[in-house]
């Protein structure tokens, strides 16, 4: 393989990394409700892994490296990936260093508001650390775009910088902005700010909430920064404007899309069966997607979305679609990475593949726990689909909307403080431990997040999977053996681990 100089463009051409590679031909033609039992051959999986890893690491590949000696190329790339993961783990240590700026802007004056934020740009932030700006304010800045009353400076104060400039600079320094709300006077201002950056708002009108809000903001920032260190690398972050308001659904275009989803039902938990190709189902759906995201995670931006409850359009007497037939969904787009639709497609499919595997393992875990130990806690994963949109061609992940979203663990060492007292969270952490033990150390499901429906039910989404075989779950969040070892540095076994007699040996 020479000096590891590859030509990725040639590789993509040779492998046809696009709709016909990740999806069967019928997917690109838009057929409906077809079941595919063999979506990829073993050789394609190896080529797919090489391409995924090379794209993430920004390595160049030449076609000869995958045509003449595929196994040797894959072995070499795995070795290079291991070195890369070591560098990532070192950078994760820096995320433990937290820089917090706490700004009190409670004079009731409109003159200083943007200045209070602007002045924080000059602080000695460290972009590779966790940086938090917590801003408490009781009045908006000057300008009718920030509030609806009389203003001496309706177009803004002459010395104010634009929010685009201020928040653009904060984002370049990796500073996460949080706002502490004291009055409703700042509501229009927050909505305006959210068109430039993601703003999390804490209600601190009661002073007793200030401390807990700052702690929560800091914890969220550490978790997010750690995950971004895992997945971003040198990739470019896409620019999104945020809007937390629900869209006017009737004004949005209804788009017919081709949606693909995986189903996983391994014959056993052996490495061979877990690495077998998954079944794929393809169908037509009608969806609407809000033009701007309402929130962001560490990897993807979330957009309000709707999908028809059935594959056929249902109309009212006047010809309009019956609103009751639209189900509340969320569409997710990656925040960073490659821009070509073909390359993005593979990343969405890889994420969906991991979620299908996690769902299958969760079913097995629930069944075993309930049958052998009479435990009535349920842990499930949402069914996720990848939708192909045309004109222009793009791909999005589609799944059911979850309110009251919480994160319970991340990809490496962090666990929610609730793990000490909450049986549901303890059950989830034991599930991660069990996936490692039951598969004889082959894989581990981590990064557990979603909704606690009640005291007995967790509905999760967007998991990550560490796997010793980089072919199976290639990508930035698969830290392999090192990721599993990191999990055990902070994991404390609980009663659910004890029920299965789980140990640190698979």
Coordinates of N, CA, C and O in Angstrom, one line a residue, residues 279-451:
X279 N -31.7 -7.5 7.4 CA -32.8 -7.4 6.4 C -33.2 -5.9 6.3 O -33.1 -5.1 7.2
X280 N -33.6 -5.6 5.1 CA -34.0 -4.2 4.8 C -35.4 -4.1 4.2 O -35.8 -5.0 3.4
X281 N -36.1 -3.2 4.7 CA -37.5 -2.9 4.2 C -37.5 -1.5 3.6 O -37.0 -0.6 4.2
X282 N -38.2 -1.4 2.4 CA -38.2 -0.2 1.7 C -39.7 0.2 1.4 O -40.5 -0.7 1.1
X283 N -40.1 1.4 1.7 CA -41.5 1.8 1.4 C -41.5 3.3 1.0 O -40.5 4.0 1.1
X284 N -42.7 3.7 0.6 CA -42.9 5.1 0.2 C -43.6 5.8 1.4 O -44.5 5.2 2.0
X285 N -43.2 7.0 1.7 CA -43.8 7.8 2.8 C -44.0 9.2 2.3 O -43.3 9.7 1.4
X286 N -44.9 9.9 3.0 CA -45.2 11.3 2.8 C -44.8 12.1 4.0 O -45.4 11.8 5.1
X287 N -43.9 13.0 3.9 CA -43.4 13.7 5.1 C -43.4 15.2 4.8 O -43.4 15.7 3.7
X288 N -43.3 16.0 5.9 CA -43.0 17.4 5.9 C -41.9 17.6 6.9 O -41.8 17.0 7.9
X289 N -41.0 18.5 6.5 CA -39.9 18.9 7.4 C -39.8 20.4 7.5 O -39.8 21.1 6.6
X290 N -39.6 20.8 8.8 CA -39.5 22.2 9.1 C -38.2 22.8 8.4 O -37.2 22.0 8.3
X291 N -38.2 24.0 8.0 CA -37.0 24.5 7.3 C -35.8 24.7 8.1 O -34.6 24.7 7.6
X292 N -36.0 24.9 9.5 CA -34.9 25.1 10.4 C -34.9 24.2 11.5 O -36.0 23.8 12.0
X293 N -33.8 23.8 12.1 CA -33.8 22.8 13.2 C -34.2 23.6 14.5 O -34.0 24.8 14.6
X294 N -34.8 22.8 15.4 CA -35.2 23.3 16.7 C -34.2 23.1 17.8 O -34.2 23.7 18.9
X295 N -33.3 22.1 17.5 CA -32.3 21.8 18.5 C -31.1 21.1 17.8 O -31.2 20.7 16.7
X296 N -30.0 20.9 18.6 CA -28.9 20.2 18.1 C -28.4 19.3 19.1 O -28.4 19.6 20.3
X297 N -27.9 18.2 18.7 CA -27.1 17.3 19.6 C -25.7 17.4 19.3 O -25.2 18.5 18.8
X298 N -24.9 16.4 19.7 CA -23.5 16.5 19.4 C -23.1 16.1 18.0 O -22.0 16.5 17.5
X299 N -24.0 15.4 17.3 CA -23.7 14.9 16.0 C -24.6 15.5 14.9 O -24.2 15.7 13.8
X300 N -25.9 15.7 15.3 CA -26.9 16.0 14.3 C -27.8 17.1 14.8 O -28.0 17.3 16.0
X301 N -28.4 17.8 13.9 CA -29.4 18.8 14.1 C -30.8 18.2 14.0 O -31.0 17.3 13.1
X302 N -31.8 18.6 14.8 CA -33.1 18.0 14.8 C -34.1 19.0 14.3 O -34.2 20.1 14.7
X303 N -34.9 18.5 13.4 CA -36.0 19.3 12.7 C -37.3 18.7 13.1 O -37.5 17.5 13.0
X304 N -38.3 19.6 13.4 CA -39.7 19.1 13.5 C -40.1 18.5 12.2 O -39.8 19.1 11.1
X305 N -40.8 17.5 12.3 CA -41.3 16.8 11.0 C -42.6 16.1 11.3 O -43.0 15.9 12.4
X306 N -43.3 15.8 10.2 CA -44.6 15.1 10.3 C -44.5 14.0 9.2 O -43.9 14.2 8.1
X307 N -45.2 12.9 9.4 CA -45.4 11.8 8.5 C -46.8 11.3 8.5 O -47.4 11.2 9.6
X308 N -47.3 11.0 7.3 CA -48.7 10.5 7.3 C -48.7 9.1 7.9 O -47.8 8.3 7.8
X309 N -49.8 8.9 8.6 CA -49.9 7.6 9.4 C -50.0 6.4 8.4 O -49.8 5.3 8.8
X310 N -50.4 6.6 7.2 CA -50.5 5.5 6.3 C -49.8 5.9 5.0 O -49.5 7.0 4.8
X311 N -49.6 4.9 4.1 CA -48.8 5.2 2.9 C -49.7 5.9 1.9 O -49.1 6.5 0.9
X312 N -51.0 5.9 2.0 CA -51.8 6.6 1.0 C -52.3 7.9 1.7 O -52.7 7.9 2.9
X313 N -52.4 8.9 0.9 CA -52.9 10.2 1.4 C -54.4 10.1 1.7 O -55.2 9.5 1.0
X314 N -54.8 10.6 2.9 CA -56.2 10.7 3.3 C -56.6 12.1 3.3 O -56.0 13.0 3.8
X315 N -57.7 12.4 2.6 CA -58.2 13.8 2.4 C -59.5 14.0 3.1 O -60.3 13.1 3.2
X316 N -59.7 15.3 3.4 CA -61.0 15.7 3.9 C -61.9 16.1 2.7 O -61.5 16.0 1.6
X317 N -63.1 16.5 3.0 CA -64.1 16.8 2.0 C -63.6 18.0 1.1 O -63.8 18.0 -0.1
X318 N -62.8 18.9 1.6 CA -62.4 20.1 0.8 C -61.1 19.8 0.1 O -60.5 20.7 -0.5
X319 N -60.6 18.6 0.2 CA -59.4 18.2 -0.5 C -58.1 18.3 0.2 O -57.1 17.9 -0.2
X320 N -58.2 18.9 1.4 CA -56.9 19.0 2.2 C -56.7 17.8 3.0 O -57.6 17.0 3.3
X321 N -55.4 17.6 3.4 CA -55.0 16.4 4.1 C -55.5 16.5 5.5 O -55.4 17.6 6.2
X322 N -56.2 15.5 6.1 CA -56.7 15.5 7.4 C -55.6 15.6 8.4 O -54.7 14.8 8.5
X323 N -55.5 16.7 9.2 CA -54.4 16.9 10.2 C -54.2 15.7 11.1 O -53.1 15.5 11.6
X324 N -55.3 15.0 11.5 CA -55.2 13.9 12.4 C -54.4 12.8 11.9 O -54.0 11.9 12.6
X325 N -54.2 12.7 10.6 CA -53.4 11.6 10.0 C -51.9 11.8 10.0 O -51.2 11.0 9.6
X326 N -51.5 13.0 10.4 CA -50.1 13.3 10.5 C -49.5 13.0 11.8 O -50.0 13.5 12.9
X327 N -48.5 12.1 11.9 CA -47.8 11.8 13.1 C -46.6 12.7 13.4 O -45.9 13.1 12.4
X328 N -46.4 13.0 14.6 CA -45.3 13.9 15.0 C -44.0 13.1 14.9 O -43.8 12.1 15.6
X329 N -43.0 13.6 14.1 CA -41.8 12.9 13.9 C -40.6 13.9 14.1 O -40.9 15.1 14.3
X330 N -39.4 13.4 14.0 CA -38.2 14.3 14.0 C -37.3 13.8 12.9 O -37.2 12.6 12.6
X331 N -36.8 14.8 12.1 CA -35.9 14.5 11.1 C -34.5 15.0 11.5 O -34.4 16.1 12.2
X332 N -33.5 14.2 11.3 CA -32.1 14.6 11.8 C -31.1 14.6 10.6 O -31.1 13.7 9.8
X333 N -30.4 15.7 10.6 CA -29.3 15.9 9.6 C -28.0 16.0 10.4 O -27.9 16.7 11.4
X334 N -26.9 15.5 9.8 CA -25.6 15.6 10.4 C -25.1 17.1 10.5 O -25.4 17.9 9.6
X335 N -24.5 17.4 11.5 CA -23.9 18.8 11.7 C -22.6 19.0 11.0 O -22.2 20.1 10.8
X336 N -21.9 18.0 10.7 CA -20.6 18.1 10.2 C -20.3 17.0 9.1 O -21.0 16.1 9.0
X337 N -19.2 17.2 8.4 CA -18.7 16.2 7.5 C -18.8 16.5 6.1 O -18.7 17.6 5.6
X338 N -18.9 15.4 5.3 CA -18.9 15.6 3.8 C -20.1 16.2 3.3 O -21.2 16.1 3.9
X339 N -20.1 16.7 2.1 CA -21.2 17.4 1.6 C -21.9 16.7 0.4 O -23.0 17.0 0.1
X340 N -21.3 15.7 -0.2 CA -21.9 15.0 -1.3 C -23.0 14.1 -0.8 O -22.9 13.4 0.2
X341 N -24.2 14.1 -1.5 CA -25.3 13.2 -1.1 C -24.9 11.8 -1.0 O -25.3 11.1 -0.1
X342 N -24.0 11.3 -1.9 CA -23.7 9.9 -1.9 C -22.9 9.5 -0.6 O -23.2 8.5 0.0
X343 N -22.0 10.4 -0.2 CA -21.2 10.1 1.0 C -22.0 10.2 2.2 O -22.0 9.4 3.1
X344 N -22.9 11.2 2.2 CA -23.8 11.3 3.4 C -24.7 10.1 3.6 O -25.0 9.7 4.7
X345 N -25.2 9.6 2.5 CA -26.1 8.4 2.5 C -25.5 7.3 3.3 O -26.2 6.7 4.2
X346 N -24.2 7.0 3.1 CA -23.6 5.9 3.8 C -23.5 6.2 5.3 O -23.7 5.3 6.2
X347 N -23.3 7.4 5.7 CA -23.3 7.7 7.2 C -24.6 7.5 7.8 O -24.7 7.1 9.0
X348 N -25.7 7.9 7.1 CA -27.0 7.7 7.7 C -27.3 6.2 7.8 O -27.9 5.8 8.8
X349 N -27.0 5.5 6.8 CA -27.2 4.0 6.9 C -26.5 3.4 8.0 O -27.0 2.5 8.7
X350 N -25.2 3.8 8.2 CA -24.4 3.2 9.3 C -25.1 3.5 10.6 O -25.1 2.6 11.5
X351 N -25.6 4.7 10.8 CA -26.2 5.1 12.1 C -27.5 4.2 12.3 O -27.7 3.8 13.4
X352 N -28.2 4.0 11.2 CA -29.5 3.3 11.4 C -29.1 1.8 11.6 O -29.9 1.1 12.4
X353 N -28.1 1.3 11.0 CA -27.7 -0.1 11.3 C -27.4 -0.3 12.7 O -27.8 -1.3 13.3
X354 N -26.7 0.6 13.4 CA -26.4 0.5 14.8 C -27.6 0.5 15.6 O -27.7 -0.2 16.6
X355 N -28.6 1.4 15.3 CA -29.8 1.4 16.1 C -30.6 0.1 15.9 O -31.2 -0.3 16.9
X356 N -30.6 -0.5 14.8 CA -31.3 -1.8 14.6 C -30.7 -2.9 15.4 O -31.3 -3.7 16.0
X357 N -29.3 -2.9 15.5 CA -28.6 -3.9 16.3 C -28.9 -3.6 17.8 O -29.2 -4.6 18.5
X358 N -28.9 -2.4 18.2 CA -29.2 -2.1 19.6 C -30.6 -2.5 20.0 O -30.9 -3.1 21.1
X359 N -31.6 -2.3 19.0 CA -33.0 -2.7 19.3 C -33.1 -4.2 19.5 O -33.8 -4.7 20.3
X360 N -32.4 -5.0 18.6 CA -32.4 -6.4 18.7 C -31.8 -6.9 20.0 O -32.4 -7.8 20.7
X361 N -30.7 -6.3 20.4 CA -30.1 -6.7 21.7 C -31.0 -6.3 22.9 O -31.1 -7.1 23.9
X362 N -31.7 -5.2 22.8 CA -32.6 -4.8 23.9 C -33.7 -5.7 24.0 O -34.1 -6.1 25.2
X363 N -34.3 -6.2 22.9 CA -35.3 -7.2 23.0 C -34.9 -8.5 23.8 O -35.6 -9.0 24.6
X364 N -33.7 -8.9 23.4 CA -33.1 -10.1 24.1 C -32.9 -9.9 25.6 O -33.2 -10.8 26.4
X365 N -32.4 -8.7 25.9 CA -32.1 -8.4 27.3 C -33.4 -8.3 28.1 O -33.5 -8.9 29.2
X366 N -34.4 -7.7 27.6 CA -35.7 -7.6 28.3 C -36.3 -9.0 28.5 O -36.8 -9.3 29.6
X367 N -36.3 -9.8 27.4 CA -36.9 -11.1 27.5 C -36.2 -12.0 28.6 O -36.8 -12.6 29.5
X368 N -34.8 -11.9 28.6 CA -34.1 -12.7 29.6 C -34.3 -12.2 31.0 O -34.6 -13.0 31.9
X369 N -34.3 -10.9 31.2 CA -34.5 -10.3 32.5 C -35.9 -10.6 33.0 O -36.1 -10.9 34.2
X370 N -36.9 -10.4 32.2 CA -38.3 -10.6 32.6 C -38.6 -12.1 32.9 O -39.3 -12.4 33.8
X371 N -38.1 -13.0 32.1 CA -38.4 -14.4 32.3 C -37.6 -15.0 33.5 O -38.2 -15.8 34.2
X372 N -36.4 -14.6 33.6 CA -35.6 -15.3 34.7 C -35.6 -14.5 36.0 O -35.3 -15.1 37.0
X373 N -35.9 -13.2 36.0 CA -35.8 -12.5 37.2 C -37.0 -11.6 37.5 O -37.0 -10.8 38.4
X374 N -38.1 -11.8 36.7 CA -39.3 -11.1 37.0 C -39.1 -9.6 37.2 O -39.7 -8.9 38.1
X375 N -38.3 -9.0 36.3 CA -38.1 -7.6 36.3 C -39.0 -6.9 35.3 O -39.0 -7.3 34.1
X376 N -39.8 -5.9 35.7 CA -40.8 -5.4 34.8 C -40.4 -4.0 34.3 O -41.2 -3.1 34.1
X377 N -39.1 -3.8 34.0 CA -38.6 -2.6 33.3 C -38.4 -2.9 31.9 O -37.9 -4.0 31.5
X378 N -38.8 -2.0 31.0 CA -38.7 -2.2 29.6 C -37.7 -1.2 29.0 O -37.9 0.0 29.3
X379 N -36.8 -1.6 28.2 CA -35.9 -0.7 27.5 C -36.0 -1.0 26.0 O -35.7 -2.2 25.6
X380 N -36.4 0.0 25.2 CA -36.6 -0.2 23.8 C -35.9 0.9 23.0 O -35.6 1.9 23.6
X381 N -35.6 0.7 21.7 CA -35.1 1.7 20.9 C -36.1 2.0 19.8 O -36.8 1.1 19.3
X382 N -36.1 3.3 19.4 CA -37.0 3.7 18.3 C -36.7 3.0 17.0 O -35.5 2.7 16.7
X383 N -37.7 2.8 16.2 CA -37.5 2.4 14.8 C -37.1 3.6 14.0 O -37.8 4.6 13.9
X384 N -35.9 3.5 13.4 CA -35.4 4.6 12.6 C -35.3 4.2 11.1 O -35.1 3.1 10.8
X385 N -35.6 5.2 10.3 CA -35.5 5.1 8.8 C -34.6 6.1 8.2 O -34.4 7.2 8.8
X386 N -34.1 5.8 7.1 CA -33.3 6.8 6.3 C -34.2 7.1 5.1 O -34.6 6.2 4.3
X387 N -34.5 8.4 4.9 CA -35.4 8.8 3.8 C -34.6 9.5 2.7 O -33.7 10.3 3.0
X388 N -34.8 9.1 1.5 CA -34.2 9.7 0.4 C -35.1 10.8 -0.2 O -36.2 10.4 -0.7
X389 N -34.7 12.0 -0.2 CA -35.5 13.1 -0.8 C -34.9 13.5 -2.2 O -33.6 13.4 -2.3
X390 N -35.7 13.8 -3.1 CA -35.3 14.2 -4.4 C -35.4 15.7 -4.6 O -36.2 16.4 -3.9
X391 N -34.7 16.3 -5.6 CA -34.8 17.6 -6.0 C -34.7 18.7 -4.9 O -35.6 19.4 -4.6
X392 N -33.5 18.8 -4.3 CA -32.2 18.1 -4.6 C -32.2 16.8 -3.9 O -32.9 16.6 -2.9
X393 N -31.3 15.9 -4.3 CA -31.1 14.6 -3.6 C -30.4 14.9 -2.3 O -29.4 15.5 -2.2
X394 N -31.0 14.4 -1.2 CA -30.4 14.4 0.1 C -31.0 13.3 0.9 O -32.0 12.7 0.6
X395 N -30.4 13.0 2.1 CA -30.8 11.9 2.9 C -31.0 12.5 4.4 O -30.2 13.4 4.8
X396 N -32.0 12.0 5.0 CA -32.3 12.4 6.4 C -32.7 11.2 7.2 O -33.2 10.2 6.6
X397 N -32.4 11.2 8.5 CA -32.9 10.2 9.4 C -34.3 10.6 9.9 O -34.5 11.7 10.2
X398 N -35.2 9.6 9.9 CA -36.6 9.9 10.4 C -37.0 9.0 11.5 O -36.7 7.7 11.4
X399 N -37.5 9.5 12.6 CA -38.0 8.6 13.7 C -39.1 9.4 14.4 O -39.3 10.6 14.3
X400 N -39.7 8.7 15.3 CA -40.8 9.3 16.1 C -40.2 10.3 17.1 O -39.1 10.2 17.6
X401 N -41.0 11.4 17.3 CA -40.5 12.5 18.2 C -40.6 12.0 19.6 O -41.6 11.5 20.0
X402 N -39.6 12.3 20.4 CA -39.6 12.0 21.8 C -39.5 13.3 22.6 O -38.6 14.1 22.5
X403 N -40.6 13.6 23.4 CA -40.5 14.7 24.3 C -39.7 14.4 25.5 O -39.4 13.2 25.8
X404 N -39.3 15.4 26.3 CA -38.6 15.2 27.6 C -37.3 14.3 27.4 O -37.2 13.2 28.0
X405 N -36.5 14.7 26.5 CA -35.3 14.0 26.1 C -34.2 14.1 27.1 O -33.9 15.2 27.6
X406 N -33.6 13.0 27.5 CA -32.5 13.0 28.5 C -31.4 12.1 28.0 O -31.6 11.1 27.2
X407 N -30.2 12.4 28.4 CA -29.0 11.5 28.2 C -28.6 10.8 29.4 O -28.5 11.4 30.5
X408 N -28.4 9.5 29.3 CA -28.0 8.7 30.5 C -26.6 8.3 30.5 O -26.0 8.1 31.6
X409 N -26.0 8.0 29.4 CA -24.5 7.7 29.3 C -24.0 8.3 28.0 O -24.8 8.7 27.1
X410 N -22.7 8.4 27.9 CA -22.1 8.8 26.6 C -21.3 7.6 26.0 O -21.4 6.5 26.4
X411 N -20.4 8.0 25.0 CA -19.7 6.9 24.3 C -18.6 6.3 25.2 O -18.1 5.3 24.8
X412 N -18.1 7.0 26.2 CA -16.9 6.6 26.9 C -17.2 6.4 28.4 O -17.7 5.3 28.8
X413 N -16.9 7.4 29.2 CA -16.9 7.2 30.7 C -18.1 7.9 31.4 O -18.4 7.5 32.5
X414 N -18.7 8.9 30.8 CA -19.7 9.6 31.5 C -21.0 8.9 31.7 O -21.5 8.2 30.8
X415 N -21.6 9.0 32.9 CA -22.9 8.4 33.3 C -23.7 9.5 34.0 O -23.1 10.2 34.8
X416 N -25.0 9.5 33.8 CA -25.8 10.4 34.5 C -25.8 10.2 36.0 O -25.7 9.1 36.5
X417 N -25.8 11.3 36.8 CA -25.8 11.1 38.3 C -27.0 10.2 38.8 O -27.0 9.6 39.8
X418 N -28.1 10.1 37.9 CA -29.2 9.3 38.3 C -28.9 7.8 38.4 O -29.6 7.0 38.9
X419 N -27.7 7.4 37.9 CA -27.3 6.0 37.9 C -27.2 5.5 39.3 O -27.3 4.3 39.6
X420 N -27.0 6.4 40.3 CA -26.9 6.0 41.7 C -28.2 5.7 42.3 O -28.2 4.9 43.3
X421 N -29.3 6.2 41.8 CA -30.6 6.1 42.5 C -31.7 5.6 41.7 O -32.7 5.1 42.2
X422 N -31.7 5.8 40.4 CA -32.8 5.5 39.5 C -32.8 4.1 38.9 O -31.9 3.8 38.2
X423 N -33.7 3.3 39.2 CA -33.7 1.9 38.7 C -33.7 1.8 37.2 O -33.0 0.9 36.6
X424 N -34.4 2.7 36.5 CA -34.5 2.6 35.1 C -33.1 2.9 34.5 O -32.6 2.3 33.5
X425 N -32.4 3.9 35.0 CA -31.0 4.2 34.5 C -30.1 3.1 34.9 O -29.2 2.8 34.1
X426 N -30.2 2.5 36.1 CA -29.4 1.4 36.4 C -29.6 0.2 35.5 O -28.6 -0.5 35.1
X427 N -30.8 0.0 35.1 CA -31.2 -1.0 34.1 C -30.5 -0.8 32.8 O -30.0 -1.7 32.2
X428 N -30.5 0.5 32.4 CA -29.9 0.8 31.1 C -28.4 0.6 31.1 O -27.8 0.1 30.1
X429 N -27.7 1.0 32.2 CA -26.3 0.8 32.3 C -26.0 -0.7 32.3 O -25.0 -1.1 31.7
X430 N -26.8 -1.4 33.0 CA -26.6 -2.9 33.1 C -26.7 -3.5 31.7 O -26.1 -4.5 31.3
X431 N -27.6 -2.9 30.9 CA -27.8 -3.4 29.5 C -26.5 -3.2 28.7 O -26.1 -4.1 28.0
X432 N -25.8 -2.1 28.9 CA -24.5 -1.9 28.2 C -23.5 -3.0 28.6 O -22.8 -3.6 27.8
X433 N -23.5 -3.2 29.9 CA -22.6 -4.3 30.5 C -22.9 -5.6 29.9 O -22.1 -6.4 29.4
X434 N -24.2 -5.9 29.8 CA -24.7 -7.2 29.3 C -24.4 -7.4 27.9 O -24.0 -8.5 27.5
X435 N -24.5 -6.4 27.0 CA -24.2 -6.5 25.6 C -22.7 -7.0 25.4 O -22.4 -7.8 24.5
X436 N -21.9 -6.5 26.2 CA -20.4 -6.8 26.1 C -20.2 -8.3 26.6 O -19.6 -9.1 25.9
X437 N -20.9 -8.6 27.7 CA -20.7 -10.0 28.3 C -21.4 -11.0 27.4 O -20.8 -12.1 27.1
X438 N -22.6 -10.8 26.9 CA -23.3 -11.7 26.1 C -22.7 -12.0 24.8 O -22.9 -13.1 24.2
X439 N -22.0 -11.0 24.2 CA -21.4 -11.2 22.9 C -19.9 -11.6 23.0 O -19.1 -11.5 22.1
X440 N -19.5 -12.0 24.3 CA -18.1 -12.4 24.5 C -17.1 -11.3 24.2 O -16.1 -11.6 23.7
X441 N -17.5 -10.1 24.5 CA -16.6 -9.0 24.3 C -16.5 -8.5 22.9 O -15.6 -7.6 22.6
X442 N -17.4 -8.9 22.0 CA -17.4 -8.5 20.6 C -17.9 -7.1 20.4 O -17.3 -6.4 19.6
X443 N -18.9 -6.7 21.2 CA -19.4 -5.4 21.0 C -20.0 -4.9 22.3 O -20.3 -5.7 23.3
X444 N -20.3 -3.6 22.4 CA -21.0 -3.0 23.5 C -21.8 -1.8 23.0 O -21.4 -1.0 22.3
X445 N -23.1 -1.8 23.5 CA -24.0 -0.7 23.1 C -23.9 0.4 24.2 O -24.1 0.1 25.4
X446 N -23.5 1.6 23.8 CA -23.3 2.7 24.7 C -24.0 4.0 24.2 O -24.8 3.9 23.3
X447 N -23.8 5.1 24.8 CA -24.4 6.4 24.5 C -25.9 6.3 24.5 O -26.6 6.5 23.5
X448 N -26.4 6.0 25.7 CA -27.9 5.7 25.9 C -28.6 7.0 26.2 O -28.2 7.7 27.1
X449 N -29.6 7.3 25.4 CA -30.3 8.6 25.5 C -31.7 8.5 25.0 O -32.0 7.6 24.1
X450 N -32.6 9.2 25.5 CA -34.0 9.2 25.0 C -35.0 9.7 26.1 O -34.7 10.6 26.8
X451 N -36.1 9.0 26.2 CA -37.2 9.4 27.1 C -37.5 8.4 28.1 O -37.6 7.2 27.8

